[in-house]
mmCIF file of C-alpha atoms and ligand atoms in Angstrom:
data_model
loop_
_atom_site.group_PDB
_atom_site.id
_atom_site.type_symbol
_atom_site.label_atom_id
_atom_site.label_comp_id
_atom_site.label_asym_id
_atom_site.label_seq_id
_atom_site.Cartn_x
_atom_site.Cartn_y
_atom_site.Cartn_z
ATOM 1 C CA MET A 1 0.000 0.000 0.000
ATOM 2 C CA ALA A 2 1.256 3.456 -0.838
ATOM 3 C CA ARG A 3 2.285 5.557 2.074
ATOM 4 C CA PRO A 4 0.118 8.545 2.990
ATOM 5 C CA THR A 5 1.493 11.864 1.861
ATOM 6 C CA ASN A 6 1.147 15.453 3.051
ATOM 7 C CA VAL A 7 2.097 14.501 6.521
ATOM 8 C CA GLN A 8 3.841 16.447 9.162
ATOM 9 C CA ARG A 9 5.978 14.459 11.533
ATOM 10 C CA ALA A 10 6.351 15.164 15.140
ATOM 11 C CA GLY A 11 6.390 13.231 17.950
ATOM 12 C CA PHE A 12 6.823 11.307 20.964
ATOM 13 C CA GLN A 13 9.708 11.704 23.350
ATOM 14 C CA THR A 14 11.082 9.482 26.041
ATOM 15 C CA ALA A 15 10.238 10.253 29.656
ATOM 16 C CA THR A 16 11.610 8.665 32.805
ATOM 17 C CA VAL A 17 9.233 7.559 35.539
ATOM 18 C CA THR A 18 10.916 9.250 38.478
ATOM 19 C CA ARG A 19 8.374 8.296 41.145
ATOM 20 C CA ILE A 20 5.267 6.154 41.500
ATOM 21 C CA VAL A 21 2.733 7.144 44.141
ATOM 22 C CA LYS A 22 0.020 4.779 45.358
ATOM 23 C CA GLU A 23 -3.160 6.869 45.410
ATOM 24 C CA SER A 24 -5.680 4.118 46.143
ATOM 25 C CA VAL A 25 -6.013 0.382 45.967
ATOM 26 C CA ASP A 26 -6.083 0.545 42.153
ATOM 27 C CA ALA A 27 -4.718 3.959 41.153
ATOM 28 C CA ARG A 28 -1.121 5.122 40.808
ATOM 29 C CA THR A 29 0.388 8.469 39.997
ATOM 30 C CA PHE A 30 3.339 8.292 37.639
ATOM 31 C CA VAL A 31 5.706 11.237 37.954
ATOM 32 C CA LEU A 32 7.473 11.823 34.655
ATOM 33 C CA ARG A 33 10.599 13.605 33.506
ATOM 34 C CA PRO A 34 10.618 14.185 29.738
ATOM 35 C CA HIS A 35 14.062 13.819 28.177
ATOM 36 C CA GLU A 36 14.046 16.082 25.170
ATOM 37 C CA GLN A 37 11.847 19.052 25.899
ATOM 38 C CA PRO A 38 9.676 20.240 28.760
ATOM 39 C CA ILE A 39 5.996 19.479 28.393
ATOM 40 C CA THR A 40 3.932 22.630 28.197
ATOM 41 C CA TYR A 41 0.359 22.083 29.241
ATOM 42 C CA ARG A 42 -2.707 23.611 30.835
ATOM 43 C CA ALA A 43 -4.561 22.238 33.807
ATOM 44 C CA GLY A 44 -7.135 19.678 32.671
ATOM 45 C CA GLN A 45 -5.257 18.544 29.561
ATOM 46 C CA PHE A 46 -4.046 15.054 28.723
ATOM 47 C CA CYS A 47 -1.074 13.378 27.119
ATOM 48 C CA THR A 48 -0.840 10.344 24.877
ATOM 49 C CA PHE A 49 1.414 7.462 25.845
ATOM 50 C CA ARG A 50 2.825 4.921 23.448
ATOM 51 C CA VAL A 51 3.711 1.599 25.018
ATOM 52 C CA THR A 52 4.469 -1.854 23.707
ATOM 53 C CA VAL A 53 2.530 -4.608 25.409
ATOM 54 C CA ASP A 54 3.251 -8.192 24.357
ATOM 55 C CA GLY A 55 4.751 -6.903 21.121
ATOM 56 C CA GLU A 56 1.755 -4.737 20.316
ATOM 57 C CA VAL A 57 2.178 -0.961 20.096
ATOM 58 C CA LEU A 58 -0.681 0.693 21.951
ATOM 59 C CA TYR A 59 -1.672 4.308 22.480
ATOM 60 C CA ARG A 60 -3.597 5.664 25.426
ATOM 61 C CA SER A 61 -4.241 9.183 26.630
ATOM 62 C CA TYR A 62 -4.189 10.006 30.316
ATOM 63 C CA SER A 63 -5.036 13.278 31.996
ATOM 64 C CA MET A 64 -2.499 15.153 34.031
ATOM 65 C CA SER A 65 -3.083 15.201 37.756
ATOM 66 C CA SER A 66 -0.462 17.903 38.158
ATOM 67 C CA ALA A 67 -1.076 21.553 37.385
ATOM 68 C CA PRO A 68 1.582 23.718 35.778
ATOM 69 C CA GLU A 69 1.056 26.537 38.260
ATOM 70 C CA THR A 70 1.516 24.395 41.370
ATOM 71 C CA ASP A 71 3.601 21.355 40.452
ATOM 72 C CA SER A 72 7.182 21.366 39.268
ATOM 73 C CA GLU A 73 6.799 17.765 38.159
ATOM 74 C CA LEU A 74 4.610 16.314 35.454
ATOM 75 C CA MET A 75 2.186 13.725 36.815
ATOM 76 C CA THR A 76 -0.474 11.492 35.405
ATOM 77 C CA THR A 77 -2.704 9.232 37.439
ATOM 78 C CA VAL A 78 -3.831 5.896 36.040
ATOM 79 C CA LYS A 79 -6.411 3.548 37.429
ATOM 80 C CA ARG A 80 -6.209 -0.182 36.911
ATOM 81 C CA VAL A 81 -9.226 -1.514 35.024
ATOM 82 C CA PRO A 82 -10.357 -5.043 34.161
ATOM 83 C CA GLY A 83 -8.997 -5.862 30.713
ATOM 84 C CA GLY A 84 -7.209 -2.524 30.454
ATOM 85 C CA LYS A 85 -4.134 -3.505 28.480
ATOM 86 C CA VAL A 86 -2.177 -0.308 28.999
ATOM 87 C CA SER A 87 -3.350 0.743 32.452
ATOM 88 C CA ASN A 88 -2.764 -2.727 33.820
ATOM 89 C CA TRP A 89 0.593 -2.975 32.084
ATOM 90 C CA MET A 90 1.629 0.316 33.659
ATOM 91 C CA HIS A 91 0.577 -0.899 37.095
ATOM 92 C CA ASP A 92 2.199 -4.306 36.729
ATOM 93 C CA ASN A 93 5.413 -3.418 34.957
ATOM 94 C CA LEU A 94 6.539 0.146 35.504
ATOM 95 C CA THR A 95 8.997 0.834 38.253
ATOM 96 C CA GLU A 96 10.849 3.995 39.150
ATOM 97 C CA GLY A 97 13.589 4.680 36.619
ATOM 98 C CA ASP A 98 11.730 3.037 33.737
ATOM 99 C CA GLU A 99 11.103 4.928 30.544
ATOM 100 C CA LEU A 100 7.936 5.656 28.609
ATOM 101 C CA GLU A 101 7.140 7.301 25.322
ATOM 102 C CA LEU A 102 5.181 10.476 25.747
ATOM 103 C CA GLY A 103 3.307 12.278 22.983
ATOM 104 C CA PRO A 104 1.994 15.804 22.684
ATOM 105 C CA VAL A 105 -0.382 17.287 25.211
ATOM 106 C CA THR A 106 -3.821 18.310 24.129
ATOM 107 C CA GLY A 107 -7.388 18.744 25.384
ATOM 108 C CA ARG A 108 -9.976 21.457 25.877
ATOM 109 C CA PHE A 109 -11.115 20.584 29.387
ATOM 110 C CA CYS A 110 -9.485 23.758 30.626
ATOM 111 C CA LEU A 111 -10.279 26.811 32.698
ATOM 112 C CA ARG A 112 -12.082 29.750 31.168
ATOM 113 C CA GLU A 113 -11.969 33.364 32.230
ATOM 114 C CA SER A 114 -14.632 33.544 34.925
ATOM 115 C CA ALA A 115 -15.317 34.730 38.443
ATOM 116 C CA ALA A 116 -18.019 32.119 39.067
ATOM 117 C CA PRO A 117 -17.414 29.234 41.443
ATOM 118 C CA LEU A 118 -15.970 26.099 39.906
ATOM 119 C CA LEU A 119 -18.113 23.030 40.519
ATOM 120 C CA GLY A 120 -16.270 19.773 39.905
ATOM 121 C CA PHE A 121 -18.090 16.447 39.522
ATOM 122 C CA SER A 122 -15.983 13.300 39.291
ATOM 123 C CA GLY A 123 -16.747 9.618 39.054
ATOM 124 C CA GLY A 124 -13.827 7.327 39.924
ATOM 125 C CA SER A 125 -10.626 8.321 38.152
ATOM 126 C CA GLY A 126 -12.477 11.281 36.596
ATOM 127 C CA ILE A 127 -11.044 13.156 39.558
ATOM 128 C CA THR A 128 -7.655 13.291 37.789
ATOM 129 C CA PRO A 129 -8.201 16.313 35.494
ATOM 130 C CA ILE A 130 -10.513 17.878 38.076
ATOM 131 C CA LEU A 131 -7.745 17.868 40.687
ATOM 132 C CA SER A 132 -5.487 19.571 38.154
ATOM 133 C CA LEU A 133 -8.144 22.221 37.474
ATOM 134 C CA ALA A 134 -8.805 22.750 41.178
ATOM 135 C CA LYS A 135 -5.136 23.266 41.981
ATOM 136 C CA SER A 136 -4.777 25.715 39.137
ATOM 137 C CA VAL A 137 -7.863 27.779 39.874
ATOM 138 C CA LEU A 138 -7.124 27.938 43.595
ATOM 139 C CA ALA A 139 -3.586 29.111 42.957
ATOM 140 C CA THR A 140 -4.336 31.671 40.282
ATOM 141 C CA THR A 141 -7.744 33.143 41.119
ATOM 142 C CA ASP A 142 -9.999 33.989 44.044
ATOM 143 C CA ARG A 143 -12.757 31.693 42.831
ATOM 144 C CA ARG A 144 -14.439 29.198 45.138
ATOM 145 C CA VAL A 145 -14.068 25.529 44.226
ATOM 146 C CA ARG A 146 -16.578 22.858 45.211
ATOM 147 C CA LEU A 147 -16.034 19.213 44.330
ATOM 148 C CA LEU A 148 -18.458 16.314 44.477
ATOM 149 C CA CYS A 149 -16.430 13.130 44.110
ATOM 150 C CA ALA A 150 -18.134 9.759 43.665
ATOM 151 C CA ASP A 151 -16.157 6.599 44.301
ATOM 152 C CA ARG A 152 -16.976 2.942 44.540
ATOM 153 C CA ASP A 153 -15.832 2.632 48.171
ATOM 154 C CA ALA A 154 -13.340 4.098 50.622
ATOM 155 C CA ASP A 155 -10.453 2.021 49.264
ATOM 156 C CA SER A 156 -11.068 3.410 45.774
ATOM 157 C CA MET A 157 -10.898 7.071 46.730
ATOM 158 C CA ILE A 158 -8.158 8.849 44.837
ATOM 159 C CA PHE A 159 -6.276 11.929 46.077
ATOM 160 C CA GLY A 160 -7.701 11.756 49.602
ATOM 161 C CA GLU A 161 -4.576 13.263 51.159
ATOM 162 C CA ALA A 162 -4.008 15.799 48.391
ATOM 163 C CA LEU A 163 -7.552 17.117 48.673
ATOM 164 C CA THR A 164 -7.397 17.238 52.463
ATOM 165 C CA ALA A 165 -4.195 19.264 52.239
ATOM 166 C CA LEU A 166 -5.694 21.597 49.650
ATOM 167 C CA THR A 167 -8.779 22.124 51.776
ATOM 168 C CA ALA A 168 -6.586 23.101 54.730
ATOM 169 C CA ARG A 169 -4.545 25.408 52.553
ATOM 170 C CA TYR A 170 -7.567 27.214 51.111
ATOM 171 C CA PRO A 171 -10.049 27.406 53.993
ATOM 172 C CA GLY A 172 -13.362 28.831 52.883
ATOM 173 C CA ARG A 173 -12.494 28.456 49.214
ATOM 174 C CA LEU A 174 -12.383 24.700 48.688
ATOM 175 C CA GLU A 175 -15.114 22.268 49.657
ATOM 176 C CA VAL A 176 -14.788 18.555 48.887
ATOM 177 C CA ARG A 177 -17.779 16.312 49.310
ATOM 178 C CA ARG A 178 -17.269 12.565 49.003
ATOM 179 C CA HIS A 179 -19.887 10.085 47.892
ATOM 180 C CA LEU A 180 -19.337 6.348 48.244
ATOM 181 C CA ASP A 181 -21.478 3.986 46.198
ATOM 182 C CA SER A 182 -20.841 1.270 48.772
ATOM 183 C CA SER A 183 -22.756 3.125 51.460
ATOM 184 C CA GLY A 184 -24.962 5.588 49.580
ATOM 185 C CA GLY A 185 -25.815 3.789 46.336
ATOM 186 C CA PHE A 186 -25.075 5.487 43.034
ATOM 187 C CA LEU A 187 -25.080 9.260 43.053
ATOM 188 C CA ASP A 188 -28.354 10.615 41.667
ATOM 189 C CA ALA A 189 -29.772 13.825 40.247
ATOM 190 C CA ASP A 190 -31.296 14.947 43.540
ATOM 191 C CA ALA A 191 -27.911 14.707 45.227
ATOM 192 C CA VAL A 192 -26.313 16.717 42.430
ATOM 193 C CA ARG A 193 -28.930 19.480 42.670
ATOM 194 C CA ALA A 194 -28.689 19.527 46.461
ATOM 195 C CA PHE A 195 -24.928 19.875 46.187
ATOM 196 C CA VAL A 196 -25.179 22.756 43.706
ATOM 197 C CA GLY A 197 -27.620 24.624 45.920
ATOM 198 C CA PRO A 198 -27.362 28.373 45.298
ATOM 199 C CA ASP A 199 -24.314 27.976 43.007
ATOM 200 C CA GLY A 200 -26.266 27.243 39.822
ATOM 201 C CA HIS A 201 -24.324 30.025 38.134
ATOM 202 C CA GLY A 202 -21.083 28.154 38.809
ATOM 203 C CA GLU A 203 -19.088 26.602 35.983
ATOM 204 C CA ALA A 204 -19.412 22.833 36.140
ATOM 205 C CA TYR A 205 -16.599 20.484 35.122
ATOM 206 C CA VAL A 206 -17.701 16.875 34.775
ATOM 207 C CA CYS A 207 -15.536 13.791 34.264
ATOM 208 C CA GLY A 208 -16.252 10.129 34.830
ATOM 209 C CA PRO A 209 -18.041 7.173 33.273
ATOM 210 C CA GLU A 210 -20.581 8.051 30.596
ATOM 211 C CA ALA A 211 -23.653 7.208 32.678
ATOM 212 C CA PHE A 212 -22.349 9.333 35.550
ATOM 213 C CA MET A 213 -21.645 12.268 33.259
ATOM 214 C CA GLU A 214 -24.992 12.097 31.558
ATOM 215 C CA MET A 215 -26.765 12.023 34.898
ATOM 216 C CA VAL A 216 -24.806 15.020 36.207
ATOM 217 C CA GLU A 217 -25.228 17.042 33.000
ATOM 218 C CA ASN A 218 -28.967 16.478 33.018
ATOM 219 C CA ALA A 219 -29.265 17.238 36.716
ATOM 220 C CA LEU A 220 -27.359 20.504 36.720
ATOM 221 C CA PRO A 221 -29.883 23.311 37.117
ATOM 222 C CA GLY A 222 -27.873 25.995 35.292
ATOM 223 C CA PRO A 223 -27.456 28.655 34.162
ATOM 224 C CA GLY A 224 -23.733 28.068 34.552
ATOM 225 C CA ALA A 225 -21.665 26.539 31.754
ATOM 226 C CA ILE A 226 -20.960 22.810 31.714
ATOM 227 C CA TYR A 227 -17.650 21.441 30.523
ATOM 228 C CA SER A 228 -17.327 17.703 30.128
ATOM 229 C CA GLU A 229 -14.442 15.353 29.554
ATOM 230 C CA ARG A 230 -15.597 12.235 27.756
ATOM 231 C CA PHE A 231 -13.866 9.049 26.925
ATOM 232 C CA GLY A 232 -13.614 7.953 23.363
ATOM 233 C CA THR A 233 -14.521 4.314 23.353
ATOM 234 C CA PRO A 234 -17.751 2.501 23.983
ATOM 235 C CA VAL A 235 -18.766 1.860 27.547
ATOM 236 C CA PRO A 236 -21.384 -0.551 28.785
ATOM 237 C CA ALA A 237 -24.902 0.801 28.593
ATOM 238 C CA THR A 238 -25.216 1.064 32.357
ATOM 239 C CA PRO A 239 -21.760 1.079 33.882
ATOM 240 C CA PRO A 240 -21.398 1.340 37.624
ATOM 241 C CA VAL A 241 -21.303 5.030 38.459
ATOM 242 C CA SER A 242 -17.820 4.964 39.852
ATOM 243 C CA ALA A 243 -16.278 2.383 37.583
ATOM 244 C CA ASP A 244 -13.258 3.402 35.608
ATOM 245 C CA PRO A 245 -14.442 5.178 32.505
ATOM 246 C CA ILE A 246 -12.849 2.970 29.941
ATOM 247 C CA ALA A 247 -11.992 -0.658 29.748
ATOM 248 C CA GLY A 248 -8.810 -0.250 27.780
ATOM 249 C CA GLY A 249 -7.241 2.570 29.699
ATOM 250 C CA ALA A 250 -8.251 6.172 29.525
ATOM 251 C CA ALA A 251 -8.552 7.539 26.056
ATOM 252 C CA VAL A 252 -9.736 10.967 26.958
ATOM 253 C CA VAL A 253 -11.589 13.293 24.691
ATOM 254 C CA SER A 254 -12.567 16.816 25.262
ATOM 255 C CA PRO A 255 -15.888 17.774 23.901
ATOM 256 C CA GLU A 256 -17.690 20.334 25.938
ATOM 257 C CA ILE A 257 -21.033 21.719 26.688
ATOM 258 C CA GLY A 258 -20.764 25.398 26.029
ATOM 259 C CA PRO A 259 -22.166 28.228 28.061
ATOM 260 C CA SER A 260 -25.274 28.211 25.925
ATOM 261 C CA GLY A 261 -25.915 24.656 26.928
ATOM 262 C CA THR A 262 -25.399 23.465 23.382
ATOM 263 C CA HIS A 263 -23.935 20.030 23.513
ATOM 264 C CA THR A 264 -20.946 20.034 21.217
ATOM 265 C CA SER A 265 -19.805 16.560 22.093
ATOM 266 C CA VAL A 266 -18.652 14.519 19.187
ATOM 267 C CA SER A 267 -18.339 11.266 21.025
ATOM 268 C CA ALA A 268 -21.836 10.018 20.538
ATOM 269 C CA ALA A 269 -22.497 7.646 17.713
ATOM 270 C CA THR A 270 -24.785 8.854 15.008
ATOM 271 C CA PRO A 271 -27.179 6.443 13.403
ATOM 272 C CA ALA A 272 -26.222 4.879 10.134
ATOM 273 C CA THR A 273 -27.707 6.669 7.193
ATOM 274 C CA ALA A 274 -28.896 5.308 3.928
ATOM 275 C CA ALA A 275 -28.481 8.666 2.171
ATOM 276 C CA PRO A 276 -26.929 8.338 -1.255
ATOM 277 C CA PRO A 277 -23.449 9.736 -1.766
ATOM 278 C CA PRO A 278 -23.213 13.287 -3.111
ATOM 279 C CA GLN A 279 -23.067 13.585 -6.870
ATOM 280 C CA GLY A 280 -19.666 12.701 -8.212
ATOM 281 C CA GLU A 281 -18.848 10.527 -5.201
ATOM 282 C CA THR A 282 -18.780 6.821 -5.545
ATOM 283 C CA GLY A 283 -17.492 4.015 -3.499
ATOM 284 C CA THR A 284 -17.741 2.938 0.086
ATOM 285 C CA VAL A 285 -16.008 3.139 3.427
ATOM 286 C CA THR A 286 -15.916 -0.116 5.367
ATOM 287 C CA ILE A 287 -15.023 -0.008 9.040
ATOM 288 C CA LEU A 288 -14.181 -2.897 11.341
ATOM 289 C CA LEU A 289 -14.467 -2.061 15.019
ATOM 290 C CA ASN A 290 -15.215 -4.167 18.061
ATOM 291 C CA ARG A 291 -16.056 -7.200 15.931
ATOM 292 C CA LYS A 292 -18.571 -5.149 13.932
ATOM 293 C CA LYS A 293 -18.282 -4.456 10.232
ATOM 294 C CA LYS A 294 -20.139 -1.495 8.747
ATOM 295 C CA THR A 295 -20.110 -0.017 5.287
ATOM 296 C CA VAL A 296 -21.313 3.456 4.372
ATOM 297 C CA PRO A 297 -21.195 5.388 1.087
ATOM 298 C CA ARG A 298 -18.070 7.495 0.757
ATOM 299 C CA ARG A 299 -18.565 11.236 1.188
ATOM 300 C CA ALA A 300 -16.260 13.887 -0.207
ATOM 301 C CA GLY A 301 -13.837 15.279 2.351
ATOM 302 C CA GLU A 302 -15.097 13.118 5.171
ATOM 303 C CA THR A 303 -12.511 11.597 7.473
ATOM 304 C CA LEU A 304 -12.554 7.921 8.314
ATOM 305 C CA LEU A 305 -13.476 8.833 11.894
ATOM 306 C CA GLU A 306 -16.500 10.770 10.657
ATOM 307 C CA SER A 307 -17.477 7.892 8.401
ATOM 308 C CA ALA A 308 -17.239 5.485 11.316
ATOM 309 C CA ARG A 309 -19.555 7.651 13.378
ATOM 310 C CA ARG A 310 -21.955 7.993 10.482
ATOM 311 C CA ALA A 311 -21.972 4.212 10.316
ATOM 312 C CA GLY A 312 -23.311 4.138 13.851
ATOM 313 C CA LEU A 313 -20.062 3.061 15.471
ATOM 314 C CA VAL A 314 -18.371 4.678 18.447
ATOM 315 C CA PRO A 315 -14.731 4.824 17.425
ATOM 316 C CA PRO A 316 -11.926 5.812 19.803
ATOM 317 C CA PHE A 317 -10.584 9.345 19.555
ATOM 318 C CA SER A 318 -9.153 12.107 21.685
ATOM 319 C CA CYS A 319 -7.704 15.272 20.254
ATOM 320 C CA GLU A 320 -9.110 15.122 16.717
ATOM 321 C CA ALA A 321 -6.103 17.165 15.754
ATOM 322 C CA GLY A 322 -3.655 14.472 14.670
ATOM 323 C CA ASN A 323 -1.696 14.673 17.910
ATOM 324 C CA CYS A 324 -2.503 11.720 20.085
ATOM 325 C CA ALA A 325 -3.017 8.606 17.917
ATOM 326 C CA THR A 326 -5.933 7.457 20.035
ATOM 327 C CA CYS A 327 -7.893 7.111 16.774
ATOM 328 C CA ILE A 328 -5.281 4.909 15.105
ATOM 329 C CA ALA A 329 -6.465 2.194 12.730
ATOM 330 C CA LYS A 330 -5.058 0.257 9.816
ATOM 331 C CA VAL A 331 -6.107 0.701 6.230
ATOM 332 C CA THR A 332 -6.344 -2.803 4.825
ATOM 333 C CA SER A 333 -7.544 -1.869 1.345
ATOM 334 C CA GLY A 334 -7.622 1.411 -0.504
ATOM 335 C CA HIS A 335 -5.729 4.529 0.476
ATOM 336 C CA ALA A 336 -6.192 7.657 2.540
ATOM 337 C CA THR A 337 -4.263 10.890 2.913
ATOM 338 C CA LEU A 338 -3.568 12.369 6.314
ATOM 339 C CA ARG A 339 -4.239 16.066 6.705
ATOM 340 C CA VAL A 340 -1.999 16.215 9.754
ATOM 341 C CA ASN A 341 0.177 13.647 11.423
ATOM 342 C CA GLU A 342 1.817 14.580 14.668
ATOM 343 C CA ALA A 343 1.844 11.084 16.070
ATOM 344 C CA LEU A 344 2.705 8.217 13.727
ATOM 345 C CA THR A 345 6.174 7.167 12.688
ATOM 346 C CA ASP A 346 7.232 6.497 9.114
ATOM 347 C CA ASP A 347 7.260 2.780 9.873
ATOM 348 C CA GLU A 348 3.701 2.888 11.118
ATOM 349 C CA LEU A 349 2.607 4.801 8.040
ATOM 350 C CA ASP A 350 4.383 2.267 5.869
ATOM 351 C CA GLU A 351 2.468 -0.505 7.599
ATOM 352 C CA GLY A 352 -0.811 1.176 6.695
ATOM 353 C CA TYR A 353 -1.681 2.799 9.992
ATOM 354 C CA VAL A 354 -3.562 6.082 9.838
ATOM 355 C CA LEU A 355 -4.993 8.617 12.208
ATOM 356 C CA THR A 356 -8.650 8.209 11.355
ATOM 357 C CA CYS A 357 -9.453 11.726 12.568
ATOM 358 C CA GLN A 358 -7.165 13.066 9.850
ATOM 359 C CA ALA A 359 -7.441 10.415 7.125
ATOM 360 C CA VAL A 360 -9.510 11.244 4.065
ATOM 361 C CA PRO A 361 -9.915 8.428 1.525
ATOM 362 C CA ASP A 362 -8.554 9.084 -1.915
ATOM 363 C CA THR A 363 -9.566 5.805 -3.446
ATOM 364 C CA ASP A 364 -13.145 5.006 -4.348
ATOM 365 C CA SER A 365 -13.442 2.396 -1.687
ATOM 366 C CA ILE A 366 -11.481 1.812 1.442
ATOM 367 C CA THR A 367 -11.460 -0.582 4.382
ATOM 368 C CA VAL A 368 -10.146 0.405 7.770
ATOM 369 C CA ASP A 369 -9.647 -1.899 10.722
ATOM 370 C CA TYR A 370 -9.498 -0.579 14.294
ATOM 371 C CA GLU A 371 -8.444 -3.938 15.674
HETATM 372 FE FE1 FES B 1 -5.927 12.318 18.305
HETATM 373 FE FE2 FES B 1 -6.850 11.364 16.002
HETATM 374 S S1 FES B 1 -7.928 11.659 17.812
HETATM 375 S S2 FES B 1 -4.840 11.860 16.497
#
């Protein structure tokens, strides 16, 4: 297969794991020292990691738990999940002094100019970017911060000590309310509204499993803005509220709900359409994902990621900017051109891998395999 053209190369750099901190029974913070260049990031953003597990190169994005304004070290916090190839590999194999490959930082789950209180809602490891945001906003503004953190049980609570220390450091400005599923059942809309109380004008930041996020988003009374951090792969229809958001790790995406309340998320699958291709367009896009095979008519200028969504699938993605490789898949027939490539190596391109968020087919028909 011909290699994609029009690509920009960039990349991953090596980082040393300088410390590993046990945050809970199944969550670890990995403190990282990049070798080549400092990582510039904003609170709430995430970074893509490239690791080789059993000979397979895998990409996962994990949010920073550090904040640039308060932490001299770069930290990410990863929760172990059943079947999570990368998260479990990191837990089982990484020791201090080991090296990782670290990609560019991206994400839009960031602070906006505002004087309103920040309301953080986390389910399980969704607390990771919210801790980063809280540290940043407390250090750089006078805003109040109120967090409602849902966890499976006491042993699963992440950042207990860090949040206790922050609360002591910012008396009157930081409130942390804990909810444990084990004693209180799953968090519900009434509890969310009761927590918000008179702070409906506050800016809400929501991160956790899909069902948790949907419940919180629907419960929030407004009129404050809602910003959400979603995860880019399918989750069970009714996951436990405080379960880790993603089975394979933590491929984070950053759609948001804007101040108008317009949901701009792009993570939801759209139903397959039987609409005919525009005039002049022929051919098909066939996508294999999670043991499903779907074919849709090819549309001019549409990326493979967009085609996959149009086919009713829920493909993995994060940055949608060609930076993170979360959306990687292999073209097994046909050819596509990448608009931007800031993540894949020449070898990977030669093998047929593409960033589906940037890959536009330039053959009539194409088949892409996410497996
Ligand atoms: Fe990040 Fe495609 S979603 S490169």
